[in-house]
mmCIF file of C-alpha atoms in Angstrom:
data_model
loop_
_atom_site.group_PDB
_atom_site.id
_atom_site.type_symbol
_atom_site.label_atom_id
_atom_site.label_comp_id
_atom_site.label_asym_id
_atom_site.label_seq_id
_atom_site.Cartn_x
_atom_site.Cartn_y
_atom_site.Cartn_z
ATOM 1 C CA UNK G 1 102.343 164.259 83.925
ATOM 2 C CA UNK G 2 104.523 162.542 81.850
ATOM 3 C CA UNK G 3 107.022 160.044 84.153
ATOM 4 C CA UNK G 4 110.062 162.409 82.874
ATOM 5 C CA UNK G 5 107.789 165.609 84.107
ATOM 6 C CA UNK G 6 107.979 163.292 87.410
ATOM 7 C CA UNK G 7 111.726 162.856 87.278
ATOM 8 C CA UNK G 8 112.193 165.860 86.530
ATOM 9 C CA UNK G 9 110.466 167.333 89.876
ATOM 10 C CA UNK G 10 111.738 164.608 91.817
ATOM 11 C CA UNK G 11 115.176 166.031 91.140
ATOM 12 C CA UNK G 12 114.034 169.524 91.982
ATOM 13 C CA UNK G 13 112.810 168.699 95.137
ATOM 14 C CA UNK G 14 115.970 167.219 95.995
ATOM 15 C CA UNK G 15 117.934 170.308 95.597
ATOM 16 C CA UNK G 16 121.304 168.828 94.587
ATOM 17 C CA UNK G 17 123.636 168.861 91.741
ATOM 18 C CA UNK G 18 122.388 166.399 88.898
ATOM 19 C CA UNK G 19 120.944 163.487 90.335
ATOM 20 C CA UNK G 20 120.903 159.836 88.784
ATOM 21 C CA UNK G 21 117.463 158.078 88.827
ATOM 22 C CA UNK G 22 116.413 154.844 87.378
ATOM 23 C CA UNK G 23 114.690 154.728 84.135
ATOM 24 C CA UNK G 24 113.235 151.244 84.460
ATOM 25 C CA UNK G 25 109.500 151.846 82.936
ATOM 26 C CA UNK G 26 110.460 155.488 81.078
ATOM 27 C CA UNK G 27 108.585 153.934 78.226
ATOM 28 C CA UNK G 28 108.847 153.998 74.722
ATOM 29 C CA UNK G 29 112.643 155.751 73.913
ATOM 30 C CA UNK G 30 112.492 157.987 70.936
ATOM 31 C CA UNK G 31 114.913 156.965 67.966
ATOM 32 C CA UNK G 32 118.281 158.457 66.972
ATOM 33 C CA UNK G 33 117.973 161.164 65.246
ATOM 34 C CA UNK G 34 114.400 161.679 66.034
ATOM 35 C CA UNK G 35 114.852 164.947 68.270
ATOM 36 C CA UNK G 36 114.006 163.414 71.198
ATOM 37 C CA UNK G 37 111.895 164.726 73.835
ATOM 38 C CA UNK G 38 112.785 168.846 74.457
ATOM 39 C CA UNK G 39 112.232 168.199 78.063
ATOM 40 C CA UNK G 40 114.658 165.884 78.881
ATOM 41 C CA UNK G 41 117.422 167.298 76.002
ATOM 42 C CA UNK G 42 117.598 170.699 77.272
ATOM 43 C CA UNK G 43 121.109 172.219 77.483
ATOM 44 C CA UNK G 44 123.282 170.120 79.700
ATOM 45 C CA UNK G 45 121.193 166.994 80.068
ATOM 46 C CA UNK G 46 122.973 164.006 79.758
ATOM 47 C CA UNK G 47 121.858 161.272 77.349
ATOM 48 C CA UNK G 48 120.700 157.977 79.108
ATOM 49 C CA UNK G 49 122.624 154.795 79.102
ATOM 50 C CA UNK G 50 122.526 151.362 80.209
ATOM 51 C CA UNK G 51 119.573 151.708 81.614
ATOM 52 C CA UNK G 52 119.747 155.140 83.809
ATOM 53 C CA UNK G 53 118.606 158.495 83.147
ATOM 54 C CA UNK G 54 120.780 161.274 84.306
ATOM 55 C CA UNK G 55 118.618 164.366 84.725
ATOM 56 C CA UNK G 56 120.512 168.143 86.153
ATOM 57 C CA UNK G 57 117.920 169.944 88.483
ATOM 58 C CA UNK G 58 115.529 172.707 86.532
ATOM 59 C CA UNK G 59 116.786 175.916 86.640
ATOM 60 C CA UNK G 60 113.939 177.214 89.179
ATOM 61 C CA UNK G 61 115.147 174.498 91.997
ATOM 62 C CA UNK G 62 115.512 176.519 95.242
ATOM 63 C CA UNK G 63 119.449 175.896 96.448
ATOM 64 C CA UNK G 64 119.742 173.879 99.860
ATOM 65 C CA UNK G 65 120.752 175.773 102.815
ATOM 66 C CA UNK G 66 123.965 176.016 103.443
ATOM 67 C CA UNK G 67 124.107 174.097 106.492
ATOM 68 C CA UNK G 68 122.858 170.786 104.818
ATOM 69 C CA UNK G 69 125.600 169.043 104.070
ATOM 70 C CA UNK G 70 124.081 165.423 102.527
ATOM 71 C CA UNK G 71 121.140 163.686 102.124
ATOM 72 C CA UNK G 72 119.282 160.818 104.713
ATOM 73 C CA UNK G 73 117.051 158.150 104.277
ATOM 74 C CA UNK G 74 113.412 159.313 103.350
ATOM 75 C CA UNK G 75 114.349 162.023 101.225
ATOM 76 C CA UNK G 76 115.001 164.058 104.022
ATOM 77 C CA UNK G 77 118.689 165.368 105.025
ATOM 78 C CA UNK G 78 120.230 165.766 108.623
ATOM 79 C CA UNK G 79 124.211 166.998 108.738
ATOM 80 C CA UNK G 80 125.463 164.885 111.731
ATOM 81 C CA UNK G 81 128.515 167.723 112.209
ATOM 82 C CA UNK G 82 125.576 170.402 112.469
ATOM 83 C CA UNK G 83 127.358 171.775 115.511
ATOM 84 C CA UNK G 84 130.957 170.796 114.392
ATOM 85 C CA UNK G 85 131.259 168.701 117.484
ATOM 86 C CA UNK G 86 131.570 165.209 115.297
ATOM 87 C CA UNK G 87 134.608 163.332 116.754
ATOM 88 C CA UNK G 88 135.982 162.997 113.369
ATOM 89 C CA UNK G 89 135.671 166.611 112.580
ATOM 90 C CA UNK G 90 137.736 167.227 115.771
ATOM 91 C CA UNK G 91 140.868 165.012 115.290
ATOM 92 C CA UNK G 92 143.512 165.633 112.918
ATOM 93 C CA UNK G 93 143.219 161.721 110.811
ATOM 94 C CA UNK G 94 146.366 162.313 109.010
ATOM 95 C CA UNK G 95 148.166 162.268 112.736
ATOM 96 C CA UNK G 96 148.472 158.809 112.891
ATOM 97 C CA UNK G 97 150.774 156.955 115.065
ATOM 98 C CA UNK G 98 152.394 154.114 113.013
ATOM 99 C CA UNK G 99 152.653 151.566 116.132
ATOM 100 C CA UNK G 100 149.106 151.369 117.038
ATOM 101 C CA UNK G 101 147.358 152.495 113.954
ATOM 102 C CA UNK G 102 143.634 152.295 114.456
ATOM 103 C CA UNK G 103 143.747 151.548 118.049
ATOM 104 C CA UNK G 104 145.405 155.215 118.294
ATOM 105 C CA UNK G 105 142.607 156.538 115.971
ATOM 106 C CA UNK G 106 140.029 154.984 118.077
ATOM 107 C CA UNK G 107 141.528 156.576 121.519
ATOM 108 C CA UNK G 108 141.228 159.617 120.106
ATOM 109 C CA UNK G 109 137.761 159.400 118.802
ATOM 110 C CA UNK G 110 136.498 158.572 122.214
ATOM 111 C CA UNK G 111 137.893 160.956 123.708
ATOM 112 C CA UNK G 112 136.329 163.746 121.686
ATOM 113 C CA UNK G 113 132.898 162.187 122.118
ATOM 114 C CA UNK G 114 130.230 163.639 124.363
ATOM 115 C CA UNK G 115 128.952 161.187 126.738
ATOM 116 C CA UNK G 116 126.113 163.181 128.314
ATOM 117 C CA UNK G 117 122.474 164.347 126.998
ATOM 118 C CA UNK G 118 121.992 168.446 127.364
ATOM 119 C CA UNK G 119 118.269 169.506 127.888
ATOM 120 C CA UNK G 120 117.332 172.972 126.856
ATOM 121 C CA UNK G 121 114.185 175.168 127.917
ATOM 122 C CA UNK G 122 113.165 177.580 126.097
ATOM 123 C CA UNK G 123 111.497 180.195 128.153
ATOM 124 C CA UNK G 124 109.675 183.020 126.302
ATOM 125 C CA UNK G 125 109.079 186.087 128.408
ATOM 126 C CA UNK G 126 105.712 187.138 129.733
ATOM 127 C CA UNK G 127 103.204 189.590 128.804
ATOM 128 C CA UNK G 128 104.547 193.145 128.954
ATOM 129 C CA UNK G 129 103.442 196.498 128.440
ATOM 130 C CA UNK G 130 103.508 197.263 124.641
ATOM 131 C CA UNK G 131 102.838 201.063 125.034
ATOM 132 C CA UNK G 132 106.498 201.386 126.546
ATOM 133 C CA UNK G 133 108.841 203.418 123.963
ATOM 134 C CA UNK G 134 111.985 202.289 125.639
ATOM 135 C CA UNK G 135 113.189 198.934 126.404
ATOM 136 C CA UNK G 136 113.256 200.234 130.238
ATOM 137 C CA UNK G 137 109.347 200.836 130.005
ATOM 138 C CA UNK G 138 108.286 197.674 128.659
ATOM 139 C CA UNK G 139 107.924 196.055 132.082
ATOM 140 C CA UNK G 140 105.912 193.122 132.727
ATOM 141 C CA UNK G 141 102.086 193.759 133.163
ATOM 142 C CA UNK G 142 100.488 192.347 136.348
ATOM 143 C CA UNK G 143 99.160 189.254 134.323
ATOM 144 C CA UNK G 144 102.596 188.752 132.916
ATOM 145 C CA UNK G 145 104.258 188.687 136.702
ATOM 146 C CA UNK G 146 101.041 185.673 137.508
ATOM 147 C CA UNK G 147 102.412 184.292 134.088
ATOM 148 C CA UNK G 148 106.197 184.018 135.188
ATOM 149 C CA UNK G 149 104.918 182.450 138.974
ATOM 150 C CA UNK G 150 102.876 179.599 136.800
ATOM 151 C CA UNK G 151 106.370 179.391 134.973
ATOM 152 C CA UNK G 152 108.436 178.861 137.726
ATOM 153 C CA UNK G 153 106.123 176.737 139.732
ATOM 154 C CA UNK G 154 106.137 174.452 137.003
ATOM 155 C CA UNK G 155 109.963 174.222 136.177
ATOM 156 C CA UNK G 156 109.994 173.339 139.778
ATOM 157 C CA UNK G 157 107.317 171.124 139.403
ATOM 158 C CA UNK G 158 109.910 168.564 137.078
ATOM 159 C CA UNK G 159 112.038 167.920 139.794
ATOM 160 C CA UNK G 160 114.811 169.015 137.925
ATOM 161 C CA UNK G 161 118.429 170.235 138.942
ATOM 162 C CA UNK G 162 118.685 173.092 136.904
ATOM 163 C CA UNK G 163 122.180 173.907 135.807
ATOM 164 C CA UNK G 164 121.779 177.342 134.791
ATOM 165 C CA UNK G 165 119.334 180.139 133.807
ATOM 166 C CA UNK G 166 121.015 182.614 130.798
ATOM 167 C CA UNK G 167 118.722 185.323 129.678
ATOM 168 C CA UNK G 168 117.726 188.308 127.288
ATOM 169 C CA UNK G 169 119.276 191.480 128.716
ATOM 170 C CA UNK G 170 116.101 193.053 127.540
ATOM 171 C CA UNK G 171 113.805 194.497 130.561
ATOM 172 C CA UNK G 172 110.680 191.812 129.939
ATOM 173 C CA UNK G 173 113.233 188.693 129.870
ATOM 174 C CA UNK G 174 115.074 189.777 132.870
ATOM 175 C CA UNK G 175 111.978 190.447 134.970
ATOM 176 C CA UNK G 176 110.550 187.420 134.079
ATOM 177 C CA UNK G 177 113.640 185.578 135.088
ATOM 178 C CA UNK G 178 113.828 187.212 138.510
ATOM 179 C CA UNK G 179 110.536 186.172 138.998
ATOM 180 C CA UNK G 180 111.375 182.254 137.895
ATOM 181 C CA UNK G 181 114.747 181.831 139.698
ATOM 182 C CA UNK G 182 112.347 182.430 142.999
ATOM 183 C CA UNK G 183 111.289 178.753 142.481
ATOM 184 C CA UNK G 184 114.371 177.511 141.898
ATOM 185 C CA UNK G 185 116.964 178.746 144.327
ATOM 186 C CA UNK G 186 120.568 178.304 144.175
ATOM 187 C CA UNK G 187 120.193 178.133 139.915
ATOM 188 C CA UNK G 188 122.809 180.703 138.809
ATOM 189 C CA UNK G 189 121.478 183.487 136.395
ATOM 190 C CA UNK G 190 123.684 184.707 133.335
ATOM 191 C CA UNK G 191 122.196 187.611 131.142
ATOM 192 C CA UNK G 192 123.557 188.116 127.454
ATOM 193 C CA UNK G 193 122.913 190.629 124.894
ATOM 194 C CA UNK G 194 122.881 188.001 121.970
ATOM 195 C CA UNK G 195 119.313 186.434 123.340
ATOM 196 C CA UNK G 196 118.293 189.809 122.409
ATOM 197 C CA UNK G 197 114.756 190.215 120.573
ATOM 198 C CA UNK G 198 114.999 191.209 116.860
ATOM 199 C CA UNK G 199 114.567 190.023 113.182
ATOM 200 C CA UNK G 200 116.552 186.458 112.899
ATOM 201 C CA UNK G 201 115.764 186.084 109.050
ATOM 202 C CA UNK G 202 113.103 187.117 106.670
ATOM 203 C CA UNK G 203 109.930 184.526 106.832
ATOM 204 C CA UNK G 204 108.654 182.631 104.004
ATOM 205 C CA UNK G 205 105.742 183.282 103.120
ATOM 206 C CA UNK G 206 106.347 187.298 103.794
ATOM 207 C CA UNK G 207 103.714 188.816 105.993
ATOM 208 C CA UNK G 208 102.459 192.089 105.525
ATOM 209 C CA UNK G 209 101.558 193.268 109.098
ATOM 210 C CA UNK G 210 105.420 193.197 109.737
ATOM 211 C CA UNK G 211 107.964 194.312 107.678
ATOM 212 C CA UNK G 212 111.586 195.458 109.062
ATOM 213 C CA UNK G 213 113.997 196.938 107.037
ATOM 214 C CA UNK G 214 116.718 194.897 105.842
ATOM 215 C CA UNK G 215 119.044 195.984 107.800
ATOM 216 C CA UNK G 216 117.545 194.960 110.672
ATOM 217 C CA UNK G 217 117.501 191.326 109.399
ATOM 218 C CA UNK G 218 121.540 191.534 108.463
ATOM 219 C CA UNK G 219 122.311 193.051 112.038
ATOM 220 C CA UNK G 220 119.847 190.734 113.879
ATOM 221 C CA UNK G 221 119.897 187.852 112.093
ATOM 222 C CA UNK G 222 123.886 187.670 113.109
ATOM 223 C CA UNK G 223 123.394 187.983 116.295
ATOM 224 C CA UNK G 224 120.262 185.429 116.842
ATOM 225 C CA UNK G 225 122.645 183.219 114.687
ATOM 226 C CA UNK G 226 125.485 183.965 117.128
ATOM 227 C CA UNK G 227 123.192 183.071 119.980
ATOM 228 C CA UNK G 228 122.405 179.460 117.986
ATOM 229 C CA UNK G 229 125.920 178.437 117.863
ATOM 230 C CA UNK G 230 127.106 179.974 121.186
ATOM 231 C CA UNK G 231 124.463 177.941 123.239
ATOM 232 C CA UNK G 232 122.895 175.360 121.232
ATOM 233 C CA UNK G 233 125.328 172.043 120.897
ATOM 234 C CA UNK G 234 125.837 168.990 122.320
ATOM 235 C CA UNK G 235 127.126 168.622 125.375
ATOM 236 C CA UNK G 236 131.306 169.083 125.849
ATOM 237 C CA UNK G 237 133.094 165.523 125.871
ATOM 238 C CA UNK G 238 134.294 166.331 129.715
ATOM 239 C CA UNK G 239 130.477 166.469 130.874
ATOM 240 C CA UNK G 240 129.750 163.331 132.671
ATOM 241 C CA UNK G 241 126.042 163.912 133.657
ATOM 242 C CA UNK G 242 122.994 165.429 131.795
ATOM 243 C CA UNK G 243 122.309 169.167 132.309
ATOM 244 C CA UNK G 244 119.244 170.791 132.415
ATOM 245 C CA UNK G 245 119.584 174.618 131.329
ATOM 246 C CA UNK G 246 116.969 177.361 130.885
ATOM 247 C CA UNK G 247 117.008 180.192 128.615
ATOM 248 C CA UNK G 248 114.329 183.235 129.301
ATOM 249 C CA UNK G 249 114.335 185.275 125.564
ATOM 250 C CA UNK G 250 111.634 185.776 123.228
ATOM 251 C CA UNK G 251 109.465 184.339 120.782
ATOM 252 C CA UNK G 252 111.251 185.230 117.582
ATOM 253 C CA UNK G 253 114.786 183.802 118.919
ATOM 254 C CA UNK G 254 113.282 180.832 120.223
ATOM 255 C CA UNK G 255 111.716 179.955 116.626
ATOM 256 C CA UNK G 256 114.620 180.439 114.718
ATOM 257 C CA UNK G 257 116.486 178.227 117.453
ATOM 258 C CA UNK G 258 113.704 175.546 117.168
ATOM 259 C CA UNK G 259 113.999 175.457 113.109
ATOM 260 C CA UNK G 260 117.704 175.459 113.589
ATOM 261 C CA UNK G 261 118.035 173.069 115.796
ATOM 262 C CA UNK G 262 115.674 170.527 113.740
ATOM 263 C CA UNK G 263 117.366 171.230 110.272
ATOM 264 C CA UNK G 264 114.165 172.891 109.234
ATOM 265 C CA UNK G 265 114.517 175.682 107.095
ATOM 266 C CA UNK G 266 114.968 178.349 109.171
ATOM 267 C CA UNK G 267 112.685 180.808 106.986
ATOM 268 C CA UNK G 268 109.701 179.412 108.092
ATOM 269 C CA UNK G 269 110.079 180.256 111.971
ATOM 270 C CA UNK G 270 107.069 182.421 111.678
ATOM 271 C CA UNK G 271 104.868 179.933 111.158
ATOM 272 C CA UNK G 272 105.107 178.574 114.529
ATOM 273 C CA UNK G 273 103.387 180.677 117.170
ATOM 274 C CA UNK G 274 104.378 181.286 121.125
ATOM 275 C CA UNK G 275 102.433 182.167 124.321
ATOM 276 C CA UNK G 276 103.702 184.003 126.851
ATOM 277 C CA UNK G 277 105.550 182.152 129.722
ATOM 278 C CA UNK G 278 105.176 179.245 127.602
ATOM 279 C CA UNK G 279 108.163 176.140 127.792
ATOM 280 C CA UNK G 280 109.805 174.738 124.974
ATOM 281 C CA UNK G 281 111.659 171.326 125.598
ATOM 282 C CA UNK G 282 114.736 170.749 123.064
ATOM 283 C CA UNK G 283 116.973 167.599 123.764
ATOM 284 C CA UNK G 284 120.143 167.034 122.324
ATOM 285 C CA UNK G 285 121.649 163.895 122.670
ATOM 286 C CA UNK G 286 125.661 162.919 122.700
ATOM 287 C CA UNK G 287 125.250 161.929 119.160
ATOM 288 C CA UNK G 288 124.005 165.151 117.872
ATOM 289 C CA UNK G 289 120.651 163.872 117.199
ATOM 290 C CA UNK G 290 117.865 166.319 118.444
ATOM 291 C CA UNK G 291 114.462 165.919 119.246
ATOM 292 C CA UNK G 292 111.529 168.786 120.360
ATOM 293 C CA UNK G 293 109.718 167.415 123.384
ATOM 294 C CA UNK G 294 107.500 170.357 123.264
ATOM 295 C CA UNK G 295 106.697 173.579 121.701
ATOM 296 C CA UNK G 296 105.261 176.277 123.529
ATOM 297 C CA UNK G 297 103.511 174.408 126.312
ATOM 298 C CA UNK G 298 101.374 176.597 128.300
ATOM 299 C CA UNK G 299 98.731 173.794 129.515
ATOM 300 C CA UNK G 300 100.102 174.573 133.235
ATOM 301 C CA UNK G 301 98.112 177.849 133.179
ATOM 302 C CA UNK G 302 94.666 178.102 133.716
ATOM 303 C CA UNK G 303 92.802 179.393 130.120
ATOM 304 C CA UNK G 304 92.330 182.925 131.387
ATOM 305 C CA UNK G 305 96.021 183.751 132.374
ATOM 306 C CA UNK G 306 96.884 182.847 128.408
ATOM 307 C CA UNK G 307 98.219 185.988 126.295
ATOM 308 C CA UNK G 308 100.437 185.865 123.148
ATOM 309 C CA UNK G 309 101.471 189.534 122.840
#
């Protein structure tokens, strides 16, 4: 592969606008009027100048996801304002006290900064009756009830002060929540339609055994994205202590949330697999940084109790 070809591929990988690369070691340059290299002389390509080569991304480059804003170190990306709670984004920088100047700006920034860490525990519902034709008939199986008991015991054993349990309004999630909550007395339960199961976004690569209608992605995707935006974000500036919250919902919802929170391509959600009753632990720091502590943990269950239906 020629060096210029490698540069073109690198430009594609960055999927940005025109990308500037150092041309040191490019090799012998074509003589003036010699026609040049077809790969670097395509329409729209800028000429080399002052030891630098400017290459536009090839037409085949996929566009970067809309929620990616700027490049970070190591060739990756991190949008520090992914939850729209970055302090600089919350204040009107044009509004400035002429007397106090920068001190006023620093005070306003400090007022908007998060101080606490949020711990998000995403629980997949337990095994349920797959033969049910409507939601109210899709109740937990006996094994599913045992799984929920084990999950509840595991959460209780962590010794954390959980603030609330938010759960999908679907029957299997509600029943799982009711069993778990017996092990966490006093923790408030909140039901929401936003966390109901659905098709978040068309997966890449596609699968042959599961192909919802395009309208389902359009409708479910907007709702599940709304759930992400509503519940997954850094702590409010008024929150003084770290919080621990439980969300009982569904595999598709959890996998999509994990991809979005880590700023991975959300189309890859179906590449992950989650067991029934599993625990996924996300940590959101005051800075907006997000870490995945565990994904689909069922190590607390005996092997004969583990299912993935």
